[in-house]
Amino acid sequence: MGEICPDARDIIQKESEFNKPPIEDTQYYMLILRVRNTGEQRAFFLDDVRATGEAVRWGYTTSQDNCGVYPGSNSRELFPGGEFELNVCWHVAKADLPTLKMYWDESPTEYTVWFALK
């Protein structure tokens, strides 16, 4: 994982004049992911990673809780040994910020890998 921008409002507003500001008690939370394919076959990385916090609800997604148009938001094909960086962004409740965690699974299981976002 790369850089974290817990309040990306200015970045989002600059990217497109049609992006709306976050609603009251929420903010745009953006981070740069560094992704590498360590396998032996090509793979596709989708930027539909998820986040969750303990205060408001379970499961922010980049597709449902999106920030509008933001820099570097797309999916990539990765060949073995390939790597790239991309941005992901969620529209999150401020109350969830202290406990915000990221994960990739459709729904969490005992094998889910969690990333603390601090």
PDB file of N, CA and C in Angstrom, residues 25-117:
ATOM      1  N   ASP A  25     -20.776  15.660   7.529  1.00  0.00           N
ATOM      2  CA  ASP A  25     -20.242  14.591   8.377  1.00  0.00           C
ATOM      3  C   ASP A  25     -19.607  13.442   7.595  1.00  0.00           C
ATOM      4  N   THR A  26     -19.230  13.705   6.336  1.00  0.00           N
ATOM      5  CA  THR A  26     -18.509  12.710   5.541  1.00  0.00           C
ATOM      6  C   THR A  26     -17.312  13.387   4.881  1.00  0.00           C
ATOM      7  N   GLN A  27     -16.427  12.583   4.331  1.00  0.00           N
ATOM      8  CA  GLN A  27     -15.320  13.136   3.554  1.00  0.00           C
ATOM      9  C   GLN A  27     -14.839  12.103   2.549  1.00  0.00           C
ATOM     10  N   TYR A  28     -14.087  12.589   1.565  1.00  0.00           N
ATOM     11  CA  TYR A  28     -13.484  11.717   0.567  1.00  0.00           C
ATOM     12  C   TYR A  28     -12.159  11.204   1.112  1.00  0.00           C
ATOM     13  N   TYR A  29     -11.996   9.899   1.122  1.00  0.00           N
ATOM     14  CA  TYR A  29     -10.800   9.246   1.647  1.00  0.00           C
ATOM     15  C   TYR A  29     -10.134   8.519   0.489  1.00  0.00           C
ATOM     16  N   MET A  30      -8.929   8.937   0.115  1.00  0.00           N
ATOM     17  CA  MET A  30      -8.261   8.376  -1.053  1.00  0.00           C
ATOM     18  C   MET A  30      -6.889   7.830  -0.661  1.00  0.00           C
ATOM     19  N   LEU A  31      -6.502   6.743  -1.321  1.00  0.00           N
ATOM     20  CA  LEU A  31      -5.171   6.219  -1.105  1.00  0.00           C
ATOM     21  C   LEU A  31      -4.595   5.676  -2.403  1.00  0.00           C
ATOM     22  N   ILE A  32      -3.279   5.630  -2.447  1.00  0.00           N
ATOM     23  CA  ILE A  32      -2.575   5.078  -3.599  1.00  0.00           C
ATOM     24  C   ILE A  32      -2.200   3.644  -3.257  1.00  0.00           C
ATOM     25  N   LEU A  33      -2.647   2.705  -4.091  1.00  0.00           N
ATOM     26  CA  LEU A  33      -2.275   1.304  -3.917  1.00  0.00           C
ATOM     27  C   LEU A  33      -1.124   0.970  -4.843  1.00  0.00           C
ATOM     28  N   ARG A  34      -0.162   0.250  -4.335  1.00  0.00           N
ATOM     29  CA  ARG A  34       0.900  -0.308  -5.164  1.00  0.00           C
ATOM     30  C   ARG A  34       0.623  -1.801  -5.266  1.00  0.00           C
ATOM     31  N   VAL A  35       0.411  -2.268  -6.482  1.00  0.00           N
ATOM     32  CA  VAL A  35      -0.005  -3.647  -6.710  1.00  0.00           C
ATOM     33  C   VAL A  35       1.043  -4.368  -7.546  1.00  0.00           C
ATOM     34  N   ARG A  36       1.366  -5.609  -7.161  1.00  0.00           N
ATOM     35  CA  ARG A  36       2.321  -6.430  -7.917  1.00  0.00           C
ATOM     36  C   ARG A  36       1.761  -7.844  -8.068  1.00  0.00           C
ATOM     37  N   ASN A  37       1.901  -8.419  -9.245  1.00  0.00           N
ATOM     38  CA  ASN A  37       1.494  -9.795  -9.494  1.00  0.00           C
ATOM     39  C   ASN A  37       2.670 -10.706  -9.151  1.00  0.00           C
ATOM     40  N   THR A  38       2.566 -11.450  -8.064  1.00  0.00           N
ATOM     41  CA  THR A  38       3.625 -12.365  -7.648  1.00  0.00           C
ATOM     42  C   THR A  38       3.356 -13.788  -8.127  1.00  0.00           C
ATOM     43  N   GLY A  39       2.249 -13.975  -8.858  1.00  0.00           N
ATOM     44  CA  GLY A  39       1.901 -15.298  -9.373  1.00  0.00           C
ATOM     45  C   GLY A  39       2.606 -15.610 -10.677  1.00  0.00           C
ATOM     46  N   GLU A  40       2.223 -16.738 -11.254  1.00  0.00           N
ATOM     47  CA  GLU A  40       2.838 -17.196 -12.495  1.00  0.00           C
ATOM     48  C   GLU A  40       1.946 -16.999 -13.720  1.00  0.00           C
ATOM     49  N   GLN A  41       0.748 -16.458 -13.529  1.00  0.00           N
ATOM     50  CA  GLN A  41      -0.172 -16.212 -14.638  1.00  0.00           C
ATOM     51  C   GLN A  41      -0.619 -14.754 -14.600  1.00  0.00           C
ATOM     52  N   ARG A  42      -1.060 -14.269 -15.764  1.00  0.00           N
ATOM     53  CA  ARG A  42      -1.553 -12.892 -15.775  1.00  0.00           C
ATOM     54  C   ARG A  42      -2.814 -12.810 -14.924  1.00  0.00           C
ATOM     55  N   ALA A  43      -3.052 -11.642 -14.400  1.00  0.00           N
ATOM     56  CA  ALA A  43      -4.195 -11.423 -13.520  1.00  0.00           C
ATOM     57  C   ALA A  43      -4.749 -10.035 -13.795  1.00  0.00           C
ATOM     58  N   PHE A  44      -6.002  -9.838 -13.443  1.00  0.00           N
ATOM     59  CA  PHE A  44      -6.637  -8.532 -13.565  1.00  0.00           C
ATOM     60  C   PHE A  44      -6.914  -8.007 -12.169  1.00  0.00           C
ATOM     61  N   PHE A  45      -6.492  -6.787 -11.924  1.00  0.00           N
ATOM     62  CA  PHE A  45      -6.756  -6.160 -10.640  1.00  0.00           C
ATOM     63  C   PHE A  45      -7.888  -5.171 -10.824  1.00  0.00           C
ATOM     64  N   LEU A  46      -8.967  -5.353 -10.103  1.00  0.00           N
ATOM     65  CA  LEU A  46     -10.103  -4.430 -10.149  1.00  0.00           C
ATOM     66  C   LEU A  46     -10.003  -3.510  -8.948  1.00  0.00           C
ATOM     67  N   ASP A  47     -10.291  -2.245  -9.168  1.00  0.00           N
ATOM     68  CA  ASP A  47     -10.155  -1.300  -8.062  1.00  0.00           C
ATOM     69  C   ASP A  47     -11.377  -1.261  -7.156  1.00  0.00           C
ATOM     70  N   ASP A  48     -12.171  -2.317  -7.152  1.00  0.00           N
ATOM     71  CA  ASP A  48     -13.325  -2.388  -6.262  1.00  0.00           C
ATOM     72  C   ASP A  48     -12.906  -2.963  -4.915  1.00  0.00           C
ATOM     73  N   VAL A  49     -11.951  -2.310  -4.282  1.00  0.00           N
ATOM     74  CA  VAL A  49     -11.565  -2.704  -2.934  1.00  0.00           C
ATOM     75  C   VAL A  49     -12.548  -2.072  -1.966  1.00  0.00           C
ATOM     76  N   ARG A  50     -12.633  -2.613  -0.803  1.00  0.00           N
ATOM     77  CA  ARG A  50     -13.651  -2.183   0.151  1.00  0.00           C
ATOM     78  C   ARG A  50     -13.009  -1.669   1.430  1.00  0.00           C
ATOM     79  N   ALA A  51     -13.780  -0.908   2.172  1.00  0.00           N
ATOM     80  CA  ALA A  51     -13.332  -0.414   3.471  1.00  0.00           C
ATOM     81  C   ALA A  51     -14.501  -0.529   4.433  1.00  0.00           C
ATOM     82  N   THR A  52     -14.189  -0.548   5.699  1.00  0.00           N
ATOM     83  CA  THR A  52     -15.228  -0.594   6.713  1.00  0.00           C
ATOM     84  C   THR A  52     -14.748   0.149   7.951  1.00  0.00           C
ATOM     85  N   GLY A  53     -15.691   0.643   8.693  1.00  0.00           N
ATOM     86  CA  GLY A  53     -15.410   1.280   9.977  1.00  0.00           C
ATOM     87  C   GLY A  53     -16.415   0.770  10.984  1.00  0.00           C
ATOM     88  N   GLU A  54     -16.151   0.985  12.241  1.00  0.00           N
ATOM     89  CA  GLU A  54     -17.018   0.435  13.288  1.00  0.00           C
ATOM     90  C   GLU A  54     -18.193   1.336  13.647  1.00  0.00           C
ATOM     91  N   ALA A  55     -18.156   2.606  13.305  1.00  0.00           N
ATOM     92  CA  ALA A  55     -19.162   3.552  13.784  1.00  0.00           C
ATOM     93  C   ALA A  55     -20.461   3.536  12.998  1.00  0.00           C
ATOM     94  N   VAL A  56     -20.401   3.531  11.676  1.00  0.00           N
ATOM     95  CA  VAL A  56     -21.598   3.797  10.890  1.00  0.00           C
ATOM     96  C   VAL A  56     -22.158   2.569  10.191  1.00  0.00           C
ATOM     97  N   ARG A  57     -21.359   1.890   9.394  1.00  0.00           N
ATOM     98  CA  ARG A  57     -21.897   0.770   8.642  1.00  0.00           C
ATOM     99  C   ARG A  57     -20.792  -0.149   8.168  1.00  0.00           C
ATOM    100  N   TRP A  58     -21.175  -1.237   7.550  1.00  0.00           N
ATOM    101  CA  TRP A  58     -20.225  -2.246   7.084  1.00  0.00           C
ATOM    102  C   TRP A  58     -20.052  -2.137   5.580  1.00  0.00           C
ATOM    103  N   GLY A  59     -18.859  -1.980   5.097  1.00  0.00           N
ATOM    104  CA  GLY A  59     -18.562  -2.133   3.691  1.00  0.00           C
ATOM    105  C   GLY A  59     -18.714  -0.939   2.771  1.00  0.00           C
ATOM    106  N   TYR A  60     -17.797   0.006   2.818  1.00  0.00           N
ATOM    107  CA  TYR A  60     -17.728   1.029   1.780  1.00  0.00           C
ATOM    108  C   TYR A  60     -17.124   0.394   0.538  1.00  0.00           C
ATOM    109  N   THR A  61     -17.659   0.697  -0.618  1.00  0.00           N
ATOM    110  CA  THR A  61     -17.090   0.188  -1.865  1.00  0.00           C
ATOM    111  C   THR A  61     -16.753   1.358  -2.783  1.00  0.00           C
ATOM    112  N   THR A  62     -15.784   1.141  -3.669  1.00  0.00           N
ATOM    113  CA  THR A  62     -15.421   2.196  -4.607  1.00  0.00           C
ATOM    114  C   THR A  62     -16.490   2.385  -5.669  1.00  0.00           C
ATOM    115  N   SER A  63     -17.381   1.400  -5.826  1.00  0.00           N
ATOM    116  CA  SER A  63     -18.439   1.546  -6.832  1.00  0.00           C
ATOM    117  C   SER A  63     -19.683   2.217  -6.249  1.00  0.00           C
ATOM    118  N   GLN A  64     -20.040   1.933  -5.006  1.00  0.00           N
ATOM    119  CA  GLN A  64     -21.249   2.521  -4.422  1.00  0.00           C
ATOM    120  C   GLN A  64     -20.967   3.796  -3.628  1.00  0.00           C
ATOM    121  N   ASP A  65     -19.836   3.861  -2.980  1.00  0.00           N
ATOM    122  CA  ASP A  65     -19.501   5.012  -2.135  1.00  0.00           C
ATOM    123  C   ASP A  65     -18.385   5.811  -2.787  1.00  0.00           C
ATOM    124  N   ASN A  66     -18.536   6.052  -4.067  1.00  0.00           N
ATOM    125  CA  ASN A  66     -17.418   6.634  -4.809  1.00  0.00           C
ATOM    126  C   ASN A  66     -17.316   8.134  -4.610  1.00  0.00           C
ATOM    127  N   CYS A  67     -16.216   8.659  -5.063  1.00  0.00           N
ATOM    128  CA  CYS A  67     -15.892  10.069  -4.896  1.00  0.00           C
ATOM    129  C   CYS A  67     -16.159  10.871  -6.166  1.00  0.00           C
ATOM    130  N   GLY A  68     -16.773  10.273  -7.160  1.00  0.00           N
ATOM    131  CA  GLY A  68     -16.914  10.937  -8.441  1.00  0.00           C
ATOM    132  C   GLY A  68     -15.721  10.590  -9.305  1.00  0.00           C
ATOM    133  N   VAL A  69     -15.297  11.525 -10.124  1.00  0.00           N
ATOM    134  CA  VAL A  69     -14.127  11.326 -10.980  1.00  0.00           C
ATOM    135  C   VAL A  69     -12.891  11.722 -10.184  1.00  0.00           C
ATOM    136  N   TYR A  70     -11.935  10.831 -10.082  1.00  0.00           N
ATOM    137  CA  TYR A  70     -10.707  11.151  -9.359  1.00  0.00           C
ATOM    138  C   TYR A  70      -9.503  10.627 -10.128  1.00  0.00           C
ATOM    139  N   PRO A  71      -8.324  11.165  -9.877  1.00  0.00           N
ATOM    140  CA  PRO A  71      -7.150  10.775 -10.675  1.00  0.00           C
ATOM    141  C   PRO A  71      -6.763   9.320 -10.450  1.00  0.00           C
ATOM    142  N   GLY A  72      -6.410   8.631 -11.533  1.00  0.00           N
ATOM    143  CA  GLY A  72      -5.877   7.273 -11.440  1.00  0.00           C
ATOM    144  C   GLY A  72      -6.865   6.215 -11.039  1.00  0.00           C
ATOM    145  N   SER A  73      -8.129   6.330 -11.396  1.00  0.00           N
ATOM    146  CA  SER A  73      -9.131   5.331 -11.018  1.00  0.00           C
ATOM    147  C   SER A  73      -9.449   4.433 -12.217  1.00  0.00           C
ATOM    148  N   ASN A  74      -8.859   3.261 -12.236  1.00  0.00           N
ATOM    149  CA  ASN A  74      -9.159   2.296 -13.290  1.00  0.00           C
ATOM    150  C   ASN A  74      -8.661   0.907 -12.903  1.00  0.00           C
ATOM    151  N   SER A  75      -8.978  -0.075 -13.729  1.00  0.00           N
ATOM    152  CA  SER A  75      -8.556  -1.444 -13.498  1.00  0.00           C
ATOM    153  C   SER A  75      -7.374  -1.748 -14.403  1.00  0.00           C
ATOM    154  N   ARG A  76      -6.570  -2.732 -14.035  1.00  0.00           N
ATOM    155  CA  ARG A  76      -5.362  -3.025 -14.783  1.00  0.00           C
ATOM    156  C   ARG A  76      -5.168  -4.524 -14.968  1.00  0.00           C
ATOM    157  N   GLU A  77      -4.512  -4.867 -16.078  1.00  0.00           N
ATOM    158  CA  GLU A  77      -4.068  -6.233 -16.319  1.00  0.00           C
ATOM    159  C   GLU A  77      -2.618  -6.323 -15.872  1.00  0.00           C
ATOM    160  N   LEU A  78      -2.308  -7.378 -15.141  1.00  0.00           N
ATOM    161  CA  LEU A  78      -0.950  -7.556 -14.641  1.00  0.00           C
ATOM    162  C   LEU A  78      -0.375  -8.880 -15.113  1.00  0.00           C
ATOM    163  N   PHE A  79       0.782  -8.840 -15.725  1.00  0.00           N
ATOM    164  CA  PHE A  79       1.503 -10.048 -16.101  1.00  0.00           C
ATOM    165  C   PHE A  79       2.405 -10.442 -14.939  1.00  0.00           C
ATOM    166  N   PRO A  80       2.859 -11.699 -14.880  1.00  0.00           N
ATOM    167  CA  PRO A  80       3.720 -12.117 -13.779  1.00  0.00           C
ATOM    168  C   PRO A  80       4.898 -11.154 -13.582  1.00  0.00           C
ATOM    169  N   GLY A  81       5.079 -10.710 -12.348  1.00  0.00           N
ATOM    170  CA  GLY A  81       6.138  -9.765 -12.024  1.00  0.00           C
ATOM    171  C   GLY A  81       5.780  -8.313 -12.286  1.00  0.00           C
ATOM    172  N   GLY A  82       4.650  -8.061 -12.937  1.00  0.00           N
ATOM    173  CA  GLY A  82       4.242  -6.693 -13.246  1.00  0.00           C
ATOM    174  C   GLY A  82       3.720  -5.970 -12.017  1.00  0.00           C
ATOM    175  N   GLU A  83       3.816  -4.658 -12.036  1.00  0.00           N
ATOM    176  CA  GLU A  83       3.297  -3.862 -10.930  1.00  0.00           C
ATOM    177  C   GLU A  83       2.854  -2.490 -11.419  1.00  0.00           C
ATOM    178  N   PHE A  84       2.017  -1.828 -10.645  1.00  0.00           N
ATOM    179  CA  PHE A  84       1.545  -0.486 -10.959  1.00  0.00           C
ATOM    180  C   PHE A  84       0.991   0.166  -9.705  1.00  0.00           C
ATOM    181  N   GLU A  85       0.675   1.440  -9.809  1.00  0.00           N
ATOM    182  CA  GLU A  85       0.013   2.191  -8.742  1.00  0.00           C
ATOM    183  C   GLU A  85      -1.327   2.686  -9.260  1.00  0.00           C
ATOM    184  N   LEU A  86      -2.316   2.724  -8.395  1.00  0.00           N
ATOM    185  CA  LEU A  86      -3.580   3.345  -8.737  1.00  0.00           C
ATOM    186  C   LEU A  86      -4.195   3.935  -7.485  1.00  0.00           C
ATOM    187  N   ASN A  87      -5.098   4.871  -7.677  1.00  0.00           N
ATOM    188  CA  ASN A  87      -5.813   5.486  -6.564  1.00  0.00           C
ATOM    189  C   ASN A  87      -7.140   4.778  -6.365  1.00  0.00           C
ATOM    190  N   VAL A  88      -7.553   4.683  -5.115  1.00  0.00           N
ATOM    191  CA  VAL A  88      -8.920   4.273  -4.789  1.00  0.00           C
ATOM    192  C   VAL A  88      -9.474   5.338  -3.848  1.00  0.00           C
ATOM    193  N   CYS A  89     -10.775   5.510  -3.868  1.00  0.00           N
ATOM    194  CA  CYS A  89     -11.382   6.563  -3.065  1.00  0.00           C
ATOM    195  C   CYS A  89     -12.757   6.121  -2.580  1.00  0.00           C
ATOM    196  N   TRP A  90     -13.055   6.431  -1.328  1.00  0.00           N
ATOM    197  CA  TRP A  90     -14.370   6.168  -0.760  1.00  0.00           C
ATOM    198  C   TRP A  90     -14.934   7.462  -0.188  1.00  0.00           C
ATOM    199  N   HIS A  91     -16.222   7.560  -0.178  1.00  0.00           N
ATOM    200  CA  HIS A  91     -16.965   8.646   0.445  1.00  0.00           C
ATOM    201  C   HIS A  91     -17.395   8.089   1.803  1.00  0.00           C
ATOM    202  N   VAL A  92     -16.693   8.446   2.880  1.00  0.00           N
ATOM    203  CA  VAL A  92     -16.906   7.798   4.177  1.00  0.00           C
ATOM    204  C   VAL A  92     -17.410   8.766   5.236  1.00  0.00           C
ATOM    205  N   ALA A  93     -18.055   8.195   6.243  1.00  0.00           N
ATOM    206  CA  ALA A  93     -18.500   8.978   7.393  1.00  0.00           C
ATOM    207  C   ALA A  93     -17.296   9.326   8.259  1.00  0.00           C
ATOM    208  N   LYS A  94     -17.230  10.555   8.724  1.00  0.00           N
ATOM    209  CA  LYS A  94     -16.107  10.984   9.575  1.00  0.00           C
ATOM    210  C   LYS A  94     -16.007  10.135  10.837  1.00  0.00           C
ATOM    211  N   ALA A  95     -17.134   9.659  11.338  1.00  0.00           N
ATOM    212  CA  ALA A  95     -17.123   8.829  12.546  1.00  0.00           C
ATOM    213  C   ALA A  95     -16.388   7.508  12.332  1.00  0.00           C
ATOM    214  N   ASP A  96     -16.270   7.055  11.093  1.00  0.00           N
ATOM    215  CA  ASP A  96     -15.564   5.804  10.803  1.00  0.00           C
ATOM    216  C   ASP A  96     -14.049   5.977  10.632  1.00  0.00           C
ATOM    217  N   LEU A  97     -13.570   7.189  10.502  1.00  0.00           N
ATOM    218  CA  LEU A  97     -12.148   7.417  10.216  1.00  0.00           C
ATOM    219  C   LEU A  97     -11.191   6.766  11.215  1.00  0.00           C
ATOM    220  N   PRO A  98     -11.431   6.815  12.526  1.00  0.00           N
ATOM    221  CA  PRO A  98     -10.465   6.213  13.457  1.00  0.00           C
ATOM    222  C   PRO A  98     -10.349   4.691  13.335  1.00  0.00           C
ATOM    223  N   THR A  99     -11.366   4.038  12.804  1.00  0.00           N
ATOM    224  CA  THR A  99     -11.349   2.568  12.736  1.00  0.00           C
ATOM    225  C   THR A  99     -11.394   2.046  11.305  1.00  0.00           C
ATOM    226  N   LEU A 100     -11.165   2.896  10.328  1.00  0.00           N
ATOM    227  CA  LEU A 100     -11.294   2.497   8.927  1.00  0.00           C
ATOM    228  C   LEU A 100     -10.247   1.445   8.555  1.00  0.00           C
ATOM    229  N   LYS A 101     -10.704   0.359   7.910  1.00  0.00           N
ATOM    230  CA  LYS A 101      -9.847  -0.726   7.444  1.00  0.00           C
ATOM    231  C   LYS A 101     -10.229  -1.060   6.006  1.00  0.00           C
ATOM    232  N   MET A 102      -9.272  -1.556   5.237  1.00  0.00           N
ATOM    233  CA  MET A 102      -9.496  -1.913   3.838  1.00  0.00           C
ATOM    234  C   MET A 102      -9.392  -3.420   3.679  1.00  0.00           C
ATOM    235  N   TYR A 103     -10.192  -3.984   2.747  1.00  0.00           N
ATOM    236  CA  TYR A 103     -10.109  -5.404   2.410  1.00  0.00           C
ATOM    237  C   TYR A 103     -10.556  -5.604   0.975  1.00  0.00           C
ATOM    238  N   TRP A 104     -10.249  -6.790   0.399  1.00  0.00           N
ATOM    239  CA  TRP A 104     -10.590  -7.057  -0.999  1.00  0.00           C
ATOM    240  C   TRP A 104     -11.765  -8.013  -1.168  1.00  0.00           C
ATOM    241  N   ASP A 105     -12.040  -8.843  -0.236  1.00  0.00           N
ATOM    242  CA  ASP A 105     -13.046  -9.897  -0.412  1.00  0.00           C
ATOM    243  C   ASP A 105     -14.439  -9.337  -0.618  1.00  0.00           C
ATOM    244  N   GLU A 106     -15.256 -10.099  -1.371  1.00  0.00           N
ATOM    245  CA  GLU A 106     -16.669  -9.726  -1.584  1.00  0.00           C
ATOM    246  C   GLU A 106     -17.361  -9.551  -0.242  1.00  0.00           C
ATOM    247  N   SER A 107     -17.183 -10.519   0.643  1.00  0.00           N
ATOM    248  CA  SER A 107     -17.656 -10.393   2.014  1.00  0.00           C
ATOM    249  C   SER A 107     -16.590 -11.020   2.913  1.00  0.00           C
ATOM    250  N   PRO A 108     -16.314 -10.425   4.041  1.00  0.00           N
ATOM    251  CA  PRO A 108     -15.211 -10.883   4.885  1.00  0.00           C
ATOM    252  C   PRO A 108     -15.399 -12.315   5.380  1.00  0.00           C
ATOM    253  N   THR A 109     -14.297 -13.044   5.432  1.00  0.00           N
ATOM    254  CA  THR A 109     -14.267 -14.405   5.974  1.00  0.00           C
ATOM    255  C   THR A 109     -13.109 -14.481   6.962  1.00  0.00           C
ATOM    256  N   GLU A 110     -12.883 -15.656   7.536  1.00  0.00           N
ATOM    257  CA  GLU A 110     -11.760 -15.817   8.461  1.00  0.00           C
ATOM    258  C   GLU A 110     -10.414 -15.669   7.758  1.00  0.00           C
ATOM    259  N   TYR A 111     -10.405 -15.756   6.402  1.00  0.00           N
ATOM    260  CA  TYR A 111      -9.165 -15.650   5.637  1.00  0.00           C
ATOM    261  C   TYR A 111      -8.942 -14.256   5.031  1.00  0.00           C
ATOM    262  N   THR A 112      -9.836 -13.352   5.305  1.00  0.00           N
ATOM    263  CA  THR A 112      -9.717 -12.006   4.753  1.00  0.00           C
ATOM    264  C   THR A 112      -8.463 -11.311   5.267  1.00  0.00           C
ATOM    265  N   VAL A 113      -7.762 -10.643   4.370  1.00  0.00           N
ATOM    266  CA  VAL A 113      -6.598  -9.845   4.754  1.00  0.00           C
ATOM    267  C   VAL A 113      -7.073  -8.403   4.923  1.00  0.00           C
ATOM    268  N   TRP A 114      -6.833  -7.846   6.098  1.00  0.00           N
ATOM    269  CA  TRP A 114      -7.255  -6.492   6.430  1.00  0.00           C
ATOM    270  C   TRP A 114      -6.049  -5.556   6.447  1.00  0.00           C
ATOM    271  N   PHE A 115      -6.282  -4.287   6.075  1.00  0.00           N
ATOM    272  CA  PHE A 115      -5.260  -3.261   6.096  1.00  0.00           C
ATOM    273  C   PHE A 115      -5.782  -2.082   6.909  1.00  0.00           C
ATOM    274  N   ALA A 116      -5.103  -1.730   7.994  1.00  0.00           N
ATOM    275  CA  ALA A 116      -5.495  -0.557   8.780  1.00  0.00           C
ATOM    276  C   ALA A 116      -5.133   0.685   7.985  1.00  0.00           C
ATOM    277  N   LEU A 117      -6.030   1.631   7.906  1.00  0.00           N
ATOM    278  CA  LEU A 117      -5.815   2.858   7.124  1.00  0.00           C
ATOM    279  C   LEU A 117      -5.566   4.015   8.096  1.00  0.00           C
TER     280      LEU A 117
END
